[in-house]
Every structure is written in structure tokens, then in C-alpha cells.
Amino acid sequence: MKGHKRRRCTVRKTVMLENGAYYCGSMYEDLPSGHGRMEDGDHIYEGAFLKGKRHGHGVETGAHNYRYDGEWEHDNYHGSGILVRASVTYE
């Protein structure tokens, strides 16, 4: 149809990312986008992704007894969140 833009749909699948991590969740244009879970051996992150990066609310746990539950922007902690390391909590 003339003037009709083709829509790219969001799909849910499991893939190995370029950094070697496994990702299971929503994809858009072959990148993690939407809700998903990423595991790289030492870390597990479950939450929001945008264009392949952790972005929005998510929870990350690590092998060294830490857990971050909060906001992310472009793969970095951003905004409000709670970071727990061993027996110390930061808010």
C-alpha cells in the first residue's frame, strides 16, 4: 500500500548476546527491548531493556552477595534504587 509503513513487531525469544550473556525476553529489531532476563554467569538481571541496554526498572543480583533493585539508564544505575552488599544496604 502506498504511504503504508511496515511495522516491526516485538517477539519473545532466547538468544546469546555479543557479550556472551544469555537473554530471554522481548526483542525489537534484534535487540533486547521490553521485559526480559539476562544471565552472564556471575550476574542475573531481570527487568526493562531498551535498544539492548538495561533501561527502566530492574533487579540485578551478583555472585558477590549484592542485589540492586531500582532504576537503570543506558546500562547504569540511575535514579532511585536500593543496593544491598553483604549486610550493608544503601538507598
Short mmCIF file of N, CA and C in Angstrom, two decimals:
data_model
loop_
_atom_site.label_atom_id
_atom_site.label_comp_id
_atom_site.label_asym_id
_atom_site.label_seq_id
_atom_site.Cartn_x
_atom_site.Cartn_y
_atom_site.Cartn_z
N MET A 1 0.83 -1.18 0.00
CA MET A 1 0.00 0.00 0.00
C MET A 1 0.88 1.25 0.00
N LYS A 2 0.50 2.20 -0.78
CA LYS A 2 1.24 3.44 -0.87
C LYS A 2 1.10 4.23 0.43
N GLY A 3 2.24 4.75 0.93
CA GLY A 3 2.22 5.53 2.16
C GLY A 3 2.12 4.71 3.43
N HIS A 4 2.10 3.38 3.31
CA HIS A 4 1.98 2.50 4.48
C HIS A 4 3.37 2.11 4.97
N LYS A 5 3.63 2.36 6.25
CA LYS A 5 4.92 1.97 6.83
C LYS A 5 4.81 0.55 7.37
N ARG A 6 5.83 -0.22 7.11
CA ARG A 6 5.87 -1.58 7.64
C ARG A 6 6.21 -1.53 9.12
N ARG A 7 5.45 -2.21 9.94
CA ARG A 7 5.69 -2.22 11.38
C ARG A 7 6.58 -3.39 11.74
N ARG A 8 7.52 -3.13 12.64
CA ARG A 8 8.38 -4.19 13.15
C ARG A 8 7.77 -4.68 14.45
N CYS A 9 7.47 -5.94 14.50
CA CYS A 9 6.80 -6.44 15.70
C CYS A 9 7.81 -6.89 16.75
N THR A 10 7.37 -6.88 17.98
CA THR A 10 8.17 -7.34 19.10
C THR A 10 7.97 -8.85 19.23
N VAL A 11 9.07 -9.57 19.38
CA VAL A 11 9.00 -11.02 19.56
C VAL A 11 9.70 -11.40 20.85
N ARG A 12 9.35 -12.56 21.38
CA ARG A 12 9.96 -13.05 22.60
C ARG A 12 10.78 -14.28 22.24
N LYS A 13 12.09 -14.24 22.58
CA LYS A 13 12.93 -15.39 22.30
C LYS A 13 14.15 -15.41 23.19
N THR A 14 14.90 -16.49 23.11
CA THR A 14 16.14 -16.65 23.86
C THR A 14 17.31 -16.59 22.89
N VAL A 15 18.30 -15.74 23.21
CA VAL A 15 19.46 -15.56 22.33
C VAL A 15 20.72 -15.41 23.17
N MET A 16 21.88 -15.65 22.52
CA MET A 16 23.16 -15.32 23.14
C MET A 16 23.57 -13.96 22.57
N LEU A 17 23.86 -13.01 23.47
CA LEU A 17 24.25 -11.68 23.06
C LEU A 17 25.73 -11.62 22.70
N GLU A 18 26.14 -10.53 22.08
CA GLU A 18 27.54 -10.37 21.65
C GLU A 18 28.52 -10.47 22.81
N ASN A 19 28.09 -10.07 24.03
CA ASN A 19 28.98 -10.13 25.20
C ASN A 19 29.02 -11.51 25.84
N GLY A 20 28.32 -12.49 25.25
CA GLY A 20 28.32 -13.85 25.77
C GLY A 20 27.21 -14.15 26.75
N ALA A 21 26.45 -13.14 27.13
CA ALA A 21 25.33 -13.34 28.06
C ALA A 21 24.15 -13.96 27.33
N TYR A 22 23.32 -14.67 28.09
CA TYR A 22 22.09 -15.22 27.54
C TYR A 22 20.95 -14.29 27.91
N TYR A 23 20.06 -14.06 26.95
CA TYR A 23 18.92 -13.18 27.16
C TYR A 23 17.65 -13.91 26.74
N CYS A 24 16.64 -13.82 27.58
CA CYS A 24 15.33 -14.37 27.26
C CYS A 24 14.32 -13.27 27.50
N GLY A 25 13.63 -12.88 26.45
CA GLY A 25 12.64 -11.83 26.61
C GLY A 25 12.23 -11.20 25.31
N SER A 26 11.67 -10.02 25.41
CA SER A 26 11.18 -9.30 24.25
C SER A 26 12.33 -8.73 23.45
N MET A 27 12.17 -8.78 22.13
CA MET A 27 13.18 -8.26 21.20
C MET A 27 12.50 -7.30 20.25
N TYR A 28 13.25 -6.29 19.84
CA TYR A 28 12.78 -5.36 18.82
C TYR A 28 13.97 -5.01 17.95
N GLU A 29 13.86 -5.22 16.67
CA GLU A 29 14.96 -5.02 15.72
C GLU A 29 16.23 -5.75 16.17
N ASP A 30 16.07 -7.00 16.59
CA ASP A 30 17.16 -7.88 17.02
C ASP A 30 17.91 -7.42 18.26
N LEU A 31 17.31 -6.55 19.06
CA LEU A 31 17.91 -6.10 20.32
C LEU A 31 16.93 -6.33 21.45
N PRO A 32 17.45 -6.65 22.66
CA PRO A 32 16.56 -6.75 23.81
C PRO A 32 15.82 -5.42 24.03
N SER A 33 14.52 -5.48 24.04
CA SER A 33 13.68 -4.31 24.30
C SER A 33 12.39 -4.78 24.94
N GLY A 34 11.98 -4.10 26.00
CA GLY A 34 10.82 -4.55 26.76
C GLY A 34 11.29 -5.29 27.99
N HIS A 35 10.52 -6.27 28.44
CA HIS A 35 10.88 -7.02 29.65
C HIS A 35 11.67 -8.27 29.28
N GLY A 36 12.72 -8.55 30.08
CA GLY A 36 13.50 -9.75 29.83
C GLY A 36 14.41 -10.11 30.98
N ARG A 37 15.16 -11.19 30.77
CA ARG A 37 16.11 -11.70 31.78
C ARG A 37 17.44 -11.97 31.08
N MET A 38 18.52 -11.44 31.68
CA MET A 38 19.85 -11.63 31.11
C MET A 38 20.74 -12.29 32.16
N GLU A 39 21.46 -13.33 31.74
CA GLU A 39 22.38 -14.05 32.63
C GLU A 39 23.74 -14.14 31.97
N ASP A 40 24.79 -13.80 32.73
CA ASP A 40 26.14 -13.91 32.17
C ASP A 40 27.07 -14.75 33.02
N GLY A 41 26.50 -15.60 33.84
CA GLY A 41 27.32 -16.47 34.70
C GLY A 41 27.43 -15.94 36.11
N ASP A 42 27.94 -14.73 36.28
CA ASP A 42 28.08 -14.13 37.60
C ASP A 42 26.92 -13.23 37.99
N HIS A 43 26.18 -12.72 37.00
CA HIS A 43 25.12 -11.76 37.26
C HIS A 43 23.82 -12.19 36.58
N ILE A 44 22.72 -11.87 37.23
CA ILE A 44 21.40 -12.07 36.64
C ILE A 44 20.66 -10.75 36.75
N TYR A 45 20.12 -10.29 35.64
CA TYR A 45 19.32 -9.07 35.63
C TYR A 45 17.96 -9.41 35.04
N GLU A 46 16.92 -8.97 35.72
CA GLU A 46 15.57 -9.14 35.20
C GLU A 46 14.86 -7.80 35.29
N GLY A 47 14.34 -7.36 34.16
CA GLY A 47 13.65 -6.09 34.15
C GLY A 47 13.54 -5.52 32.75
N ALA A 48 13.54 -4.19 32.68
CA ALA A 48 13.30 -3.48 31.43
C ALA A 48 14.59 -3.29 30.62
N PHE A 49 14.43 -3.38 29.31
CA PHE A 49 15.51 -3.15 28.36
C PHE A 49 15.03 -2.16 27.30
N LEU A 50 15.97 -1.41 26.74
CA LEU A 50 15.67 -0.52 25.63
C LEU A 50 16.88 -0.51 24.70
N LYS A 51 16.68 -0.91 23.47
CA LYS A 51 17.74 -0.95 22.45
C LYS A 51 18.98 -1.68 22.93
N GLY A 52 18.77 -2.82 23.60
CA GLY A 52 19.88 -3.67 24.01
C GLY A 52 20.52 -3.33 25.34
N LYS A 53 20.05 -2.29 26.02
CA LYS A 53 20.62 -1.86 27.30
C LYS A 53 19.59 -1.97 28.41
N ARG A 54 20.08 -2.16 29.64
CA ARG A 54 19.19 -2.14 30.80
C ARG A 54 18.70 -0.70 30.95
N HIS A 55 17.39 -0.52 30.94
CA HIS A 55 16.84 0.83 30.93
C HIS A 55 15.41 0.77 31.49
N GLY A 56 15.18 1.46 32.61
CA GLY A 56 13.91 1.38 33.31
C GLY A 56 14.11 0.64 34.62
N HIS A 57 13.06 0.04 35.15
CA HIS A 57 13.18 -0.66 36.43
C HIS A 57 13.68 -2.08 36.21
N GLY A 58 14.60 -2.51 37.11
CA GLY A 58 15.10 -3.88 37.05
C GLY A 58 15.81 -4.28 38.32
N VAL A 59 16.06 -5.58 38.44
CA VAL A 59 16.75 -6.14 39.60
C VAL A 59 17.94 -6.94 39.11
N GLU A 60 19.12 -6.62 39.66
CA GLU A 60 20.33 -7.36 39.33
C GLU A 60 20.88 -8.00 40.59
N THR A 61 21.24 -9.27 40.48
CA THR A 61 21.90 -9.97 41.59
C THR A 61 23.23 -10.48 41.08
N GLY A 62 24.21 -10.53 42.00
CA GLY A 62 25.54 -10.95 41.60
C GLY A 62 26.11 -12.01 42.51
N ALA A 63 27.16 -12.63 42.05
CA ALA A 63 27.81 -13.72 42.77
C ALA A 63 28.49 -13.25 44.05
N HIS A 64 28.76 -11.97 44.16
CA HIS A 64 29.46 -11.45 45.34
C HIS A 64 28.49 -10.87 46.36
N ASN A 65 27.35 -11.53 46.52
CA ASN A 65 26.35 -11.17 47.53
C ASN A 65 25.87 -9.73 47.43
N TYR A 66 25.51 -9.30 46.23
CA TYR A 66 24.90 -7.99 46.10
C TYR A 66 23.61 -8.10 45.30
N ARG A 67 22.77 -7.10 45.52
CA ARG A 67 21.49 -7.03 44.82
C ARG A 67 21.14 -5.57 44.64
N TYR A 68 20.81 -5.19 43.43
CA TYR A 68 20.34 -3.83 43.15
C TYR A 68 18.93 -3.91 42.60
N ASP A 69 18.01 -3.21 43.24
CA ASP A 69 16.62 -3.15 42.82
C ASP A 69 16.28 -1.69 42.61
N GLY A 70 16.17 -1.28 41.36
CA GLY A 70 15.90 0.12 41.11
C GLY A 70 15.90 0.49 39.65
N GLU A 71 16.15 1.76 39.41
CA GLU A 71 16.10 2.32 38.06
C GLU A 71 17.45 2.24 37.35
N TRP A 72 17.38 2.07 36.04
CA TRP A 72 18.55 1.98 35.18
C TRP A 72 18.38 2.95 34.01
N GLU A 73 19.52 3.42 33.50
CA GLU A 73 19.51 4.20 32.28
C GLU A 73 20.79 3.88 31.52
N HIS A 74 20.65 3.40 30.30
CA HIS A 74 21.80 3.04 29.43
C HIS A 74 22.80 2.14 30.15
N ASP A 75 22.31 1.09 30.80
CA ASP A 75 23.14 0.07 31.48
C ASP A 75 23.78 0.54 32.79
N ASN A 76 23.39 1.68 33.32
CA ASN A 76 23.95 2.18 34.58
C ASN A 76 22.84 2.42 35.60
N TYR A 77 23.19 2.26 36.89
CA TYR A 77 22.24 2.63 37.94
C TYR A 77 21.88 4.10 37.73
N HIS A 78 20.59 4.42 37.85
CA HIS A 78 20.18 5.80 37.62
C HIS A 78 18.86 6.06 38.35
N GLY A 79 18.81 7.14 39.11
CA GLY A 79 17.58 7.46 39.83
C GLY A 79 17.51 6.71 41.14
N SER A 80 16.30 6.35 41.55
CA SER A 80 16.13 5.70 42.85
C SER A 80 16.35 4.20 42.75
N GLY A 81 16.88 3.64 43.85
CA GLY A 81 17.11 2.21 43.91
C GLY A 81 17.71 1.83 45.25
N ILE A 82 17.75 0.54 45.50
CA ILE A 82 18.33 0.02 46.73
C ILE A 82 19.42 -0.97 46.35
N LEU A 83 20.63 -0.72 46.87
CA LEU A 83 21.77 -1.58 46.64
C LEU A 83 22.12 -2.26 47.96
N VAL A 84 22.12 -3.58 47.95
CA VAL A 84 22.47 -4.35 49.14
C VAL A 84 23.74 -5.13 48.85
N ARG A 85 24.75 -4.94 49.68
CA ARG A 85 26.01 -5.68 49.56
C ARG A 85 26.26 -6.38 50.89
N ALA A 86 26.39 -7.69 50.82
CA ALA A 86 26.56 -8.50 52.04
C ALA A 86 25.54 -8.08 53.07
N SER A 87 25.94 -7.38 54.14
CA SER A 87 24.98 -7.00 55.18
C SER A 87 24.77 -5.49 55.24
N VAL A 88 25.18 -4.75 54.19
CA VAL A 88 25.04 -3.29 54.16
C VAL A 88 24.03 -2.90 53.11
N THR A 89 23.11 -1.99 53.43
CA THR A 89 22.11 -1.52 52.49
C THR A 89 22.30 -0.04 52.22
N TYR A 90 22.30 0.33 50.92
CA TYR A 90 22.39 1.73 50.50
C TYR A 90 21.10 2.11 49.80
N GLU A 91 20.55 3.27 50.14
CA GLU A 91 19.33 3.73 49.46
C GLU A 91 19.56 5.08 48.85
#
